[in-house]
Structures are given as C-alpha cells and as structure tokens.
PDB file of C-alpha atoms in Angstrom:
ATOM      1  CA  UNK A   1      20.914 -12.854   2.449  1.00 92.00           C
ATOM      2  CA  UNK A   2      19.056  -9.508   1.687  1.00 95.00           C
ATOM      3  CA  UNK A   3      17.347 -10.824  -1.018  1.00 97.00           C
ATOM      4  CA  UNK A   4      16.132 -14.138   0.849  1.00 97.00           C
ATOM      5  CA  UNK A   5      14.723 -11.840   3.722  1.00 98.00           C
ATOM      6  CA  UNK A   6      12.855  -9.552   1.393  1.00 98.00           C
ATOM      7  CA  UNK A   7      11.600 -12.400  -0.165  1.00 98.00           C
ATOM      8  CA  UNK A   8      10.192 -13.644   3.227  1.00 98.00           C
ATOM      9  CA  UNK A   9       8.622 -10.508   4.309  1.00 98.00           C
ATOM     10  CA  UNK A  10       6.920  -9.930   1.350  1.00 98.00           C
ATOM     11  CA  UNK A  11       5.116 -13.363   1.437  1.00 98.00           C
ATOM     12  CA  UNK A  12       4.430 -12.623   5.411  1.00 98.00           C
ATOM     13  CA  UNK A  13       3.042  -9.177   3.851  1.00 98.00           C
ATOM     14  CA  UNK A  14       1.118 -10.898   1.349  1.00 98.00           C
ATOM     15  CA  UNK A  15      -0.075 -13.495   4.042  1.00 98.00           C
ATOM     16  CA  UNK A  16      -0.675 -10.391   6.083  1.00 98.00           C
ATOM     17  CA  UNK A  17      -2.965  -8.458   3.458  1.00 98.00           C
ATOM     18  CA  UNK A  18      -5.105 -11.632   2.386  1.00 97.00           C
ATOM     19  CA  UNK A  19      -5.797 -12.632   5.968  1.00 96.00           C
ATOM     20  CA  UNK A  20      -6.827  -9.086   7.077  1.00 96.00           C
ATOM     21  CA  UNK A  21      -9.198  -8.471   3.669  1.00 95.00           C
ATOM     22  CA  UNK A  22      -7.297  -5.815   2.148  1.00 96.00           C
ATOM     23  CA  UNK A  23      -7.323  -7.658  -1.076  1.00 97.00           C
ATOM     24  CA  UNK A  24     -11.210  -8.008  -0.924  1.00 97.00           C
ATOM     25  CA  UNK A  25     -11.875  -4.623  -2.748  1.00 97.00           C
ATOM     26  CA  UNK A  26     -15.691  -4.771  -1.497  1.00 96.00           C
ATOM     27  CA  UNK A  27     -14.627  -4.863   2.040  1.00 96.00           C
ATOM     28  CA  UNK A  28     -11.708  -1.739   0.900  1.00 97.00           C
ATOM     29  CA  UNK A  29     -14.784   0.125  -0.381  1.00 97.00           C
ATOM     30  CA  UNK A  30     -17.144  -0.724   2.722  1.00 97.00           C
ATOM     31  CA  UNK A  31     -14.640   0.849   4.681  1.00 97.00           C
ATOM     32  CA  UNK A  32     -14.690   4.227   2.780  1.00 97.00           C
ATOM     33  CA  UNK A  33     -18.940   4.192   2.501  1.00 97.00           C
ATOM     34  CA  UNK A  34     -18.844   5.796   5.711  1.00 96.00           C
ATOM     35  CA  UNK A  35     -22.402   7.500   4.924  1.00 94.00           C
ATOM     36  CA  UNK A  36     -23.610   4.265   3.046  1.00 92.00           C
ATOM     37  CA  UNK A  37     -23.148   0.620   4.347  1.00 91.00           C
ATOM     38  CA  UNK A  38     -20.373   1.190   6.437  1.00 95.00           C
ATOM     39  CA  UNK A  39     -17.369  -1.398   7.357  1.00 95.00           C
ATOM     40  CA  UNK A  40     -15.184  -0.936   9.978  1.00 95.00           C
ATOM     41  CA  UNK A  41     -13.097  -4.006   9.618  1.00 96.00           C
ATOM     42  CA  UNK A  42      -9.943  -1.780   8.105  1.00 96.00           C
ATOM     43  CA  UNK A  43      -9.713   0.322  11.396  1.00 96.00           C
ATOM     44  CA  UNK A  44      -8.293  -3.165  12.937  1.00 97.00           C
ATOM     45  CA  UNK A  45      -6.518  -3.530  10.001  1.00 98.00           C
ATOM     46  CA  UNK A  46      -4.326  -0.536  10.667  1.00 97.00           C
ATOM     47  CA  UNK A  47      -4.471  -0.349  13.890  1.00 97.00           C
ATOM     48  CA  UNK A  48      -3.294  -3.786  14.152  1.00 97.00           C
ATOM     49  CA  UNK A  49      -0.708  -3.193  11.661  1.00 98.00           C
ATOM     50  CA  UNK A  50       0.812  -0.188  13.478  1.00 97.00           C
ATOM     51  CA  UNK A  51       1.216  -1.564  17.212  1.00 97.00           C
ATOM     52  CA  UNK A  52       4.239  -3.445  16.308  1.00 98.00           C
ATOM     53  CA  UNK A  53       5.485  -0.861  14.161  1.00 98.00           C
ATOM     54  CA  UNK A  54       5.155   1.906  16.911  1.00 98.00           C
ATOM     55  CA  UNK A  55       7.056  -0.798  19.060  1.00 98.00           C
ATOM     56  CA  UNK A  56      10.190  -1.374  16.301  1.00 97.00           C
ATOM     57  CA  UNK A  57       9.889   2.033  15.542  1.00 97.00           C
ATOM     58  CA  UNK A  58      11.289   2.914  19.260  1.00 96.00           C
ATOM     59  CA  UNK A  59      13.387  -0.195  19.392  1.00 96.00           C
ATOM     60  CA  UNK A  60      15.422   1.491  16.285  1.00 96.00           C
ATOM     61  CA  UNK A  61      16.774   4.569  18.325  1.00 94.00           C
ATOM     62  CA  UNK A  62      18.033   1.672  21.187  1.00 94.00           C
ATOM     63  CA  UNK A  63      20.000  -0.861  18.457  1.00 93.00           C
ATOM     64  CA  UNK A  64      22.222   0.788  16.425  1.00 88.00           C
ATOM     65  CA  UNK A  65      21.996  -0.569  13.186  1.00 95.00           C
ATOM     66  CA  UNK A  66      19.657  -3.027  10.706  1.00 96.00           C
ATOM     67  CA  UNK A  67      20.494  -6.473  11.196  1.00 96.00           C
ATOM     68  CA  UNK A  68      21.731  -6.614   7.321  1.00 96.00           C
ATOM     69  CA  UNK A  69      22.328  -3.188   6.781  1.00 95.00           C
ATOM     70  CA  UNK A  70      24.739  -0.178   7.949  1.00 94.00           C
ATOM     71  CA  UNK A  71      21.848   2.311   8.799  1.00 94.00           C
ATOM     72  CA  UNK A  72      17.995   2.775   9.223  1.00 94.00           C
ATOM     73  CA  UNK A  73      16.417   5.084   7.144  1.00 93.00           C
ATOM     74  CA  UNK A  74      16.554   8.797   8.481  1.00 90.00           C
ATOM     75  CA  UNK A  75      13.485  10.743   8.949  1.00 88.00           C
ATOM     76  CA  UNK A  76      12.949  12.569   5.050  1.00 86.00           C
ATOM     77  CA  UNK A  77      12.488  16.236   5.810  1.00 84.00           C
ATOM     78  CA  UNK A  78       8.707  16.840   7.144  1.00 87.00           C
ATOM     79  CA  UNK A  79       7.891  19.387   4.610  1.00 90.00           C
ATOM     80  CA  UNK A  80       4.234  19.046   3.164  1.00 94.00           C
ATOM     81  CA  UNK A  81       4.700  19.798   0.005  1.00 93.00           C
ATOM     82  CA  UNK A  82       2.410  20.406  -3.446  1.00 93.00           C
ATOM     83  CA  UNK A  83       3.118  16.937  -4.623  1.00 93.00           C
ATOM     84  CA  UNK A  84       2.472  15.160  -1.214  1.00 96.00           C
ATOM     85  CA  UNK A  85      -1.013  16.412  -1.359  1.00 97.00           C
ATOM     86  CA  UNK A  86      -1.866  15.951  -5.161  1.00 96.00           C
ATOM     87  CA  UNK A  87      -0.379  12.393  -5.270  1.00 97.00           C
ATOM     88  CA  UNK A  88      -2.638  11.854  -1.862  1.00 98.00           C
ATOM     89  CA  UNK A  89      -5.521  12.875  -3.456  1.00 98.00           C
ATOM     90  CA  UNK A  90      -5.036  11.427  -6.973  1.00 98.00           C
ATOM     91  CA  UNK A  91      -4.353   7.765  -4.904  1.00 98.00           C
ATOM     92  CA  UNK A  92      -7.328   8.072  -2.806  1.00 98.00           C
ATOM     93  CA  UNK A  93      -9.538   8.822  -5.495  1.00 98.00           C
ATOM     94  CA  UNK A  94      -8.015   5.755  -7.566  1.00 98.00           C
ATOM     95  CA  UNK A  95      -8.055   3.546  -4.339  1.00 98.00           C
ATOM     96  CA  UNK A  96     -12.234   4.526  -3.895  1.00 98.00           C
ATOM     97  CA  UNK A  97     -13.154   4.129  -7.685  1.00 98.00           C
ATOM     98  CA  UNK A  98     -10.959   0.295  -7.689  1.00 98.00           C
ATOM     99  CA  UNK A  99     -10.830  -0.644  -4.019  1.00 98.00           C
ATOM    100  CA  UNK A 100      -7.076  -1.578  -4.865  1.00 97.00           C
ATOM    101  CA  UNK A 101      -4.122  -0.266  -3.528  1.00 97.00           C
ATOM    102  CA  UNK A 102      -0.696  -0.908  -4.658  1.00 98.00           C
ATOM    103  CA  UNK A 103       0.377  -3.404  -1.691  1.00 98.00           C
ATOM    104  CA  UNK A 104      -3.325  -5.751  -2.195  1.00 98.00           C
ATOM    105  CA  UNK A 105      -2.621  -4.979  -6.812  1.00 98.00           C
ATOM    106  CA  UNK A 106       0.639  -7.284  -6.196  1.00 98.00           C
ATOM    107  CA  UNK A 107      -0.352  -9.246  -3.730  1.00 98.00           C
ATOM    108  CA  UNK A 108      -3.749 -10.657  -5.472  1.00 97.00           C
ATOM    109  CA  UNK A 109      -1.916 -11.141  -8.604  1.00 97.00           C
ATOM    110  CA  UNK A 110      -2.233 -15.029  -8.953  1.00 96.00           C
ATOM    111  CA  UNK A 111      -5.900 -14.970  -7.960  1.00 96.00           C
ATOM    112  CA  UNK A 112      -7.251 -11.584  -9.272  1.00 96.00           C
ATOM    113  CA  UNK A 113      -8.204 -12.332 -12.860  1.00 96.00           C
ATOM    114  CA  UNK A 114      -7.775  -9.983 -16.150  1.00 97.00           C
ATOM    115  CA  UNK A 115      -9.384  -7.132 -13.749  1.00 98.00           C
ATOM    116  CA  UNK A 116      -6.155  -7.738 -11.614  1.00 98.00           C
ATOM    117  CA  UNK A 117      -3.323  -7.937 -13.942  1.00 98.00           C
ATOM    118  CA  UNK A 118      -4.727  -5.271 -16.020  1.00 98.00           C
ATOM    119  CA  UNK A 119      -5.020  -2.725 -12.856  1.00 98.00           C
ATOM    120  CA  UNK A 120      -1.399  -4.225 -12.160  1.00 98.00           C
ATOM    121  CA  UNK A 121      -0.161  -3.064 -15.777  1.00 98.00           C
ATOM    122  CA  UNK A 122      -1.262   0.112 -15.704  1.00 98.00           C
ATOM    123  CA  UNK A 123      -0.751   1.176 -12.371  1.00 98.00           C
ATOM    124  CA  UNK A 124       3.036   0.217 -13.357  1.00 98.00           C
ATOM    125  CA  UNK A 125       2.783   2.355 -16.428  1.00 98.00           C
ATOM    126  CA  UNK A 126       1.285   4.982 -14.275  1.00 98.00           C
ATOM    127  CA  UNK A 127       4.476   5.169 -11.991  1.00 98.00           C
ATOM    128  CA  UNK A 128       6.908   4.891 -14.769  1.00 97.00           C
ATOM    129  CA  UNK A 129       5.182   7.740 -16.278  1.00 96.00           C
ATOM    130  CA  UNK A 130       5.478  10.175 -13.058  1.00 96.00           C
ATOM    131  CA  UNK A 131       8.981  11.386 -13.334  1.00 94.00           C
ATOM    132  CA  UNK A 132       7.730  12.773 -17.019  1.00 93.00           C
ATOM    133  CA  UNK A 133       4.847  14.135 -15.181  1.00 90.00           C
ATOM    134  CA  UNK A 134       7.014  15.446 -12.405  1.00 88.00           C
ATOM    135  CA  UNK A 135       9.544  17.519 -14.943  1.00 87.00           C
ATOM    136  CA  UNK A 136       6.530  18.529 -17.436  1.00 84.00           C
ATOM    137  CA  UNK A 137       4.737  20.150 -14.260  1.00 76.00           C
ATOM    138  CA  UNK A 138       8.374  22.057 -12.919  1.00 78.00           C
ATOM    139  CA  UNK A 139       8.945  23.282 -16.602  1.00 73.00           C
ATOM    140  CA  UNK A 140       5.506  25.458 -16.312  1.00 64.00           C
TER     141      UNK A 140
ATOM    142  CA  UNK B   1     -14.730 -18.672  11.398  1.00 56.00           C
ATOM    143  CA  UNK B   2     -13.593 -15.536  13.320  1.00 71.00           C
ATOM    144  CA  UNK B   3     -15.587 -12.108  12.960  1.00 86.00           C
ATOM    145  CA  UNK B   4     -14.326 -10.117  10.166  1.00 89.00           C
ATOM    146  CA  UNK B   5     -12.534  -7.325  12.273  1.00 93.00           C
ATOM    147  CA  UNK B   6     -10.638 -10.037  14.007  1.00 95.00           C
ATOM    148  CA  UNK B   7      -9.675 -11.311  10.694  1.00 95.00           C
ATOM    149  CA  UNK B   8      -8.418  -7.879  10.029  1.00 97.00           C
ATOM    150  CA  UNK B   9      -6.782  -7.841  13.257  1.00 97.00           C
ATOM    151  CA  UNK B  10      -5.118 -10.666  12.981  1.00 97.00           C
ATOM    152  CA  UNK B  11      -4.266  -9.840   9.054  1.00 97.00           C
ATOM    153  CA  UNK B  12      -2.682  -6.046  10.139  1.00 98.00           C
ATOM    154  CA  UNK B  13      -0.607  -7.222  13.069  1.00 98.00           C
ATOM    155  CA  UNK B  14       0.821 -10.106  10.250  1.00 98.00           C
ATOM    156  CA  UNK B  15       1.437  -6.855   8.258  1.00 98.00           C
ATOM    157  CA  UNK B  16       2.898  -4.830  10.758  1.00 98.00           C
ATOM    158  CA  UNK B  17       4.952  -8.004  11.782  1.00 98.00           C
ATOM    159  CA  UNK B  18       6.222  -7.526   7.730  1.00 98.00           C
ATOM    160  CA  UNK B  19       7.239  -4.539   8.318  1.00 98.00           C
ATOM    161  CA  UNK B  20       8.855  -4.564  11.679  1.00 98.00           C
ATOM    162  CA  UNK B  21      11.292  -7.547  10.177  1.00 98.00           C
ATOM    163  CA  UNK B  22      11.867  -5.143   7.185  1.00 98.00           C
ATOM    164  CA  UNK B  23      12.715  -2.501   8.595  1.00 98.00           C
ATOM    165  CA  UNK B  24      15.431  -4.764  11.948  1.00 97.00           C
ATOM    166  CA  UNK B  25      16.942  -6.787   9.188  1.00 97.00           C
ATOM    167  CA  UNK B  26      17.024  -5.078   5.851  1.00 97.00           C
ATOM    168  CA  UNK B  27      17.025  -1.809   7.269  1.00 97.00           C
ATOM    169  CA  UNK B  28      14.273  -0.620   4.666  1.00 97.00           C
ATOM    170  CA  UNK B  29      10.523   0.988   4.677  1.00 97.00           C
ATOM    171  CA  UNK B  30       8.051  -1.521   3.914  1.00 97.00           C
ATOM    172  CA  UNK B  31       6.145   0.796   1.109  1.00 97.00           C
ATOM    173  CA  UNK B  32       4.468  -1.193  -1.689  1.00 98.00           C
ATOM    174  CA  UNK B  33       4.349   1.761  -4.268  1.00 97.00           C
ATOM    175  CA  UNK B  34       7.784   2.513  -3.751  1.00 97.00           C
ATOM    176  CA  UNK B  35       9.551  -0.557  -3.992  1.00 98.00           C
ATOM    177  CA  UNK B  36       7.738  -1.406  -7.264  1.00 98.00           C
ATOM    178  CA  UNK B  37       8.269   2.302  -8.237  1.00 97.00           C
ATOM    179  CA  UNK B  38      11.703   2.278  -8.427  1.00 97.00           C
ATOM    180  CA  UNK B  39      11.659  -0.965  -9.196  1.00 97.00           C
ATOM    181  CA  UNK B  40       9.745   0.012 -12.749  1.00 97.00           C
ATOM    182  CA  UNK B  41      11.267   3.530 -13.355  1.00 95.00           C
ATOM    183  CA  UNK B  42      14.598   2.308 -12.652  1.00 95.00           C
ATOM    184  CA  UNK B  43      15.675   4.790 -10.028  1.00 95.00           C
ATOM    185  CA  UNK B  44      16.220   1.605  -7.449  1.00 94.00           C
ATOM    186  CA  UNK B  45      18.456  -0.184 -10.052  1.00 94.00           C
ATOM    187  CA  UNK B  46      21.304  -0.431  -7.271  1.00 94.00           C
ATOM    188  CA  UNK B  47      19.266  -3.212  -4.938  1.00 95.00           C
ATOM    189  CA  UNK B  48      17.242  -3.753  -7.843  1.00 97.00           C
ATOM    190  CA  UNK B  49      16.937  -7.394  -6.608  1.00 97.00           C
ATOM    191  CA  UNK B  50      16.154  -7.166  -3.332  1.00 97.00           C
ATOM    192  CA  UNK B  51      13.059  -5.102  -4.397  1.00 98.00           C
ATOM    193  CA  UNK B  52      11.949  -8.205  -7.206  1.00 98.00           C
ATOM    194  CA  UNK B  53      12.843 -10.640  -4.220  1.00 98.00           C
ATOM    195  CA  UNK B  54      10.618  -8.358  -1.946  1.00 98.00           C
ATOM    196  CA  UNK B  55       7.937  -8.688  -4.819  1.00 98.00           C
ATOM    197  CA  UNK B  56       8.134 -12.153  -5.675  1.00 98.00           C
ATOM    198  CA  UNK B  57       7.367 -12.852  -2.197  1.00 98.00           C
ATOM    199  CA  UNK B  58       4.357 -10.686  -1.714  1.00 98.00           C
ATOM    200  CA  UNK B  59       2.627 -12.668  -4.758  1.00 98.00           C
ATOM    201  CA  UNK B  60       3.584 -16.107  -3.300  1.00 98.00           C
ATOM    202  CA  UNK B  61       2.434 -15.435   0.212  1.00 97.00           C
ATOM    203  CA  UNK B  62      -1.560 -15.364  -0.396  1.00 97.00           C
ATOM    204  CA  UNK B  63      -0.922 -18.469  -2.873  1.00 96.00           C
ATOM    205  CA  UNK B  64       0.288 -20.672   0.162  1.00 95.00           C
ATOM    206  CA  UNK B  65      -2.549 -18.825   2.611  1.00 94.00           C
ATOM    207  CA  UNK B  66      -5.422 -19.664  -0.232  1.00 93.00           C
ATOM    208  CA  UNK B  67      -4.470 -23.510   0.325  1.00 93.00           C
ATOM    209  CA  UNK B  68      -5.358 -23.276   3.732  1.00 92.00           C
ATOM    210  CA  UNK B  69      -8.101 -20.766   4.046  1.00 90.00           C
ATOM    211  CA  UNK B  70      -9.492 -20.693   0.645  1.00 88.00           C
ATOM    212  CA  UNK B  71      -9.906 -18.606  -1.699  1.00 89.00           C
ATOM    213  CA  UNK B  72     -11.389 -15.106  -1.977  1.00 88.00           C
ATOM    214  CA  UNK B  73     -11.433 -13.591  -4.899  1.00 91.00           C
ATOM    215  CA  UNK B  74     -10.903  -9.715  -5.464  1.00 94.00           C
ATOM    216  CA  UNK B  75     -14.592  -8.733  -6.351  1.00 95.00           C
ATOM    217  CA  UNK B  76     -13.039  -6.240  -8.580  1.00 97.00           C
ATOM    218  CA  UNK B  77     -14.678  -4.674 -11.264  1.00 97.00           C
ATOM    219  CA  UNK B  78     -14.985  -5.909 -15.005  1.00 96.00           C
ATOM    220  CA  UNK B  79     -15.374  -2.296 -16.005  1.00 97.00           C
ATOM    221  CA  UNK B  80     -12.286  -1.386 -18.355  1.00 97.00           C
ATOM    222  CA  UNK B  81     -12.543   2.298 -17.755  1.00 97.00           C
ATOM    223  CA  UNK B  82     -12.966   2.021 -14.508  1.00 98.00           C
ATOM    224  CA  UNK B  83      -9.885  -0.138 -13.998  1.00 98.00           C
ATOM    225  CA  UNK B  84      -7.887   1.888 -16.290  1.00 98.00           C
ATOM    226  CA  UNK B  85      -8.192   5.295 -14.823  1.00 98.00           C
ATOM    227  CA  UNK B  86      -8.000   3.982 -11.236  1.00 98.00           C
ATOM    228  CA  UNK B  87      -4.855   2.098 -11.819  1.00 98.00           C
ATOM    229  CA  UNK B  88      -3.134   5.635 -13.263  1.00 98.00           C
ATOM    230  CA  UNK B  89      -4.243   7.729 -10.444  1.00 98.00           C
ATOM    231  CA  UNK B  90      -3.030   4.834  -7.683  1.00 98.00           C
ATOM    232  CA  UNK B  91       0.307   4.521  -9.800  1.00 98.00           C
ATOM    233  CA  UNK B  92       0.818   8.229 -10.505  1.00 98.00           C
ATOM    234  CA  UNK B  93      -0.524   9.395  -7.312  1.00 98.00           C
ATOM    235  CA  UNK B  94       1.404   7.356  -4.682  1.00 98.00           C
ATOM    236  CA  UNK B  95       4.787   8.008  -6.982  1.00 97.00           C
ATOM    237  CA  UNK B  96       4.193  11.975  -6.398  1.00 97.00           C
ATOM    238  CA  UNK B  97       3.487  11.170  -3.088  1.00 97.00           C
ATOM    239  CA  UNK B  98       6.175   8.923  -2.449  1.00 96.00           C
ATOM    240  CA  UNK B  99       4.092   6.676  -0.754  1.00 96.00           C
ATOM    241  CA  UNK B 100       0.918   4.595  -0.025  1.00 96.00           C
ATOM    242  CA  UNK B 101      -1.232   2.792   2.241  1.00 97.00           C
ATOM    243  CA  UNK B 102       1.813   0.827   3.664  1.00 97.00           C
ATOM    244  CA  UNK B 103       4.423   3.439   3.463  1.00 96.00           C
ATOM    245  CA  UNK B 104       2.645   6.210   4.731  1.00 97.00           C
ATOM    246  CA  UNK B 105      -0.237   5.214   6.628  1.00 96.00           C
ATOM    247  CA  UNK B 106       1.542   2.004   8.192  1.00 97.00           C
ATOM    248  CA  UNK B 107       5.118   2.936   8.314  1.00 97.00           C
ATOM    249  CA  UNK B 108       4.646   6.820   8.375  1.00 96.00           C
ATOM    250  CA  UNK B 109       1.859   7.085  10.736  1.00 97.00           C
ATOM    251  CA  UNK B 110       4.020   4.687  14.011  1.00 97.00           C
ATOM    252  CA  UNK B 111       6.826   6.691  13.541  1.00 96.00           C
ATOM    253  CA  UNK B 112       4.608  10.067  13.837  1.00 95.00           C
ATOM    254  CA  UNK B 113       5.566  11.198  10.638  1.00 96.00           C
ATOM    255  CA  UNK B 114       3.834  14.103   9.745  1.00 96.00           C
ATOM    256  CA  UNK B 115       4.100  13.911   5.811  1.00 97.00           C
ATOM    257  CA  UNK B 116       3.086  10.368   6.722  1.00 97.00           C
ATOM    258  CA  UNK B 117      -0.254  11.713   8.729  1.00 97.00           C
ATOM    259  CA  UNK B 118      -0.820  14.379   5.805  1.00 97.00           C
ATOM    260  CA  UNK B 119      -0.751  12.137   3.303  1.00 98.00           C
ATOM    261  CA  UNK B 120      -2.921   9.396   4.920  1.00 98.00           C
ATOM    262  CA  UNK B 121      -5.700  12.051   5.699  1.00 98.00           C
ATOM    263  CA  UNK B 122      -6.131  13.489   2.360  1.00 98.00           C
ATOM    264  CA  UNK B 123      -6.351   9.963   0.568  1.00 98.00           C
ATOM    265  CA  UNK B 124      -8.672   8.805   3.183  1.00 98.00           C
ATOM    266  CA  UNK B 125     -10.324  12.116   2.362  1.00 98.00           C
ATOM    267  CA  UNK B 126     -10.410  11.932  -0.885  1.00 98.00           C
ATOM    268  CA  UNK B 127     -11.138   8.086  -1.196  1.00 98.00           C
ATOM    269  CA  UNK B 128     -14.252   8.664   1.112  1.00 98.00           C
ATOM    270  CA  UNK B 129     -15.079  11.649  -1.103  1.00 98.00           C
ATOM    271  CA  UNK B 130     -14.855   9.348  -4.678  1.00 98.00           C
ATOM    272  CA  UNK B 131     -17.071   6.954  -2.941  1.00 97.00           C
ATOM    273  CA  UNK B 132     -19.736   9.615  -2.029  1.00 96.00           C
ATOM    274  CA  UNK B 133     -19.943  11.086  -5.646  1.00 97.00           C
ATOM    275  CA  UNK B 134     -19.285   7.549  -7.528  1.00 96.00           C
ATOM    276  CA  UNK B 135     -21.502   5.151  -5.761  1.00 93.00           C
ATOM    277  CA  UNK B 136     -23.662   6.995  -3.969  1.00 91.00           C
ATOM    278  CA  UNK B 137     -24.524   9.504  -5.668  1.00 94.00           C
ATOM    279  CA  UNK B 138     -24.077   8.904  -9.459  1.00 94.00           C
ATOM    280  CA  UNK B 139     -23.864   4.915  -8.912  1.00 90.00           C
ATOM    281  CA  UNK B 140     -21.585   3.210 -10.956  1.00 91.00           C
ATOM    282  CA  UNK B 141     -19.326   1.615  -8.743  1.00 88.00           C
TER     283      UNK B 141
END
C-alpha cells in the first residue's frame, strides 16, 4: 500500500513541477537574474507550494499518527552546521549554472534529452560519492 | 492560456498537495535529493521500494500532463562541462545538506525549520550569485 501511494504522489509531484515551470530551466534561471531579466513566476511557485504544507504541517500535532505509518518524522536537531551551509552553497551554485534541481532532473527525465539524462547520471554519481567526501573531509 | 505565475501557482499548490499526502499517509518528507540519495548510496535500503515507487511516479506524472498540455522541453544546455559540473555540485551539495529545493525550502520552510530557512537562503544566495558572475558578467550561460 506504501509503495502504491508513493507512487501516486510522485506523479502528482511530477504533475505538480511541470505545471508550475520548474522543469523549464530558463524560467529556473529567470527567477535567479534578479539584476538581469527578472522572473518572478517561482515566488508563486513556493509560495503556492507551502500554504498547504503550513496547513498539514499543523494538522500533524492534532492526528496522531501517518495514515500508513506509526510516526511522523520528528523535528532533526536545528543545529546549522558546516555541511548545511557548504552543501547549500555547492547546490545553489549547481542549480544557477544548470537551472535543474534534483526534484525537476527526475521529473523531466522522459522529455529532457541527452542534456537530461546525462545531468541525471551524474548528479546520482555525485550523491553516491558524498559519504566518501563526507569521511575524507572528517579524517583532516 | 493562464499567465505564467498562475501556472506556477497552480503547479506549487499541486506540489505542496504532493507533499501534504506524503507526509498524512506515508508519514515521510517529500525531499527529492534525499529519497534518490539513499536510494543510490544505499543507506535507504530498508524501504528501498517505496523510494523507486516514489520515483517511478515522479517520471510518469509529466508524461500523462504532456498529453494534455503539451510539451515543454527543458531548454537545458548542450554544454558538456557545464552539465557535468552542475550535476556534481546539485548531487554532492544537497547530500551534505541533506536536502533541496523540496525538502528544505518546501517541507523545511512550512514547518519553520530553521536548518530548513538556512539552507534555502544560502542556495538562493548562492544560485543568484552564480548567475551574476556566469551570465552576466562572464556570459556563458
């Protein structure tokens, strides 16, 4: 039953993301050329995409547990750490240079061309790589 | 034809709509990078399915939505190095991170997380930032 349900959010995700433009990385890269031809269309994007989370978000401390599941995922500590900040600024400047990020990679797989799959393949290779990444960095 | 920021209205409440059922029924963040993270690097072997399931889905979705709307295609670029280095910092960066647009600026920012706030401002920051230097300054993108 899980699995079916996953499988149906992440086509209303997908639906979600193509509607809104997110997989149009000209539009992704309007919207961070705030000094050059500016686009605002991903404010609505986010915006839209948080009022019902905000809403859900509240509705989890009233109902006690996940339809499917025993718990909803706790709060991770709120600590900002080294690696919070790095990764944010290594994905921003990836998600500038491309216009991709890793939600629109996936879900413009079928229509995105060589360009696509090959962003898709390394970006993949990129994450398995980070746990190396992650113990060659503690070792120093 | 709506106007494009009711498109992306429309699109991000359908995304936050994604998320919402995500998190009532399976009881799980809605975070691209991380469900194909540990999807790939084998740390989320134990619902290893649900995560493929969760994937299979997102690439089906726009192929239904294309029939109806038609298609737009990516506009991404043809330029290899380009491609290759952004994919590695968007994989490596939202794995150190531990999250990405979704995860931390859709599911992290309603719940007033504030690793979820710090993160989205420094790769807004920073994507801003690569578009200054990269396109408008030295123009290649």
């Amino acid at each position: 039953m899980k699995n079916i349900f996953a499988l149906i959010c992440g086509a209303i995700f997908g639906m979600g993301l193509y509607k809104s433009g997110m997989t149009d990385t000209t539009k992704v890269q309007g919207w961070l050329d705030i000094f050059g031809d500016w686009d605002p269309t991903l404010a609505f994007v986010l915006g839209g995409a948080i009022i019902p989370m905000t809403i859900t978000w509240q509705l989890t401390k009233k109902i006690k547990k996940p339809v499917l599941a025993n718990l909803f995922p706790k709060k991770p500590e709120q600590k900002i750490s080294k690696s919070l900040i790095i990764g944010s600024i290594m994905f921003g400047g990836g998600w500038g240079l491309s216009g991709l990020c890793p939600g629109p990679a996936i879900a413009s797989l079928s229509f995105g061309g060589w360009q696509g799959l090959l962003f898709f393949f390394t970006m993949a290779l990129g994450m398995i790589m980070t746990p190396n990444i992650e113990n060659w960095f503690s070792k120093k | 034809m709506n106007p494009e920021w009711m498109d992306g209205l429309i699109g991000g409440l359908i995304i936050g709509i994604a998320a919402s059922a995500f998190l009532l029924i399976n009881g799980r963040i809605l975070g691209a990078s991380g469900i194909l993270g540990g999807l790939v690097d084998l740390s989320g072997r134990s619902n290893a399915v649900e995560r493929l399931s969760f994937l299979i889905g997102l690439i089906c979705g726009p192929i239904i939505l294309t029939q109806y709307l038609g298609l737009h295609l990516t506009g991404l670029t043809s330029n290899p190095y380009i491609l290759i280095s952004s994919a590695l910092l968007v994989g490596i960066g939202t794995r150190l991170a531990n999250g990405c647009t979704s995860g931390h600026g859709v599911c992290g920012l309603s719940r007033f997380s504030l690793r979820g706030i710090f993160a989205t401002i420094f790769y807004l920051l920073s994507g801003i930032l690569t578009i200054i230097v990269f396109k408008n300054l030295v123009g290649i993108l």
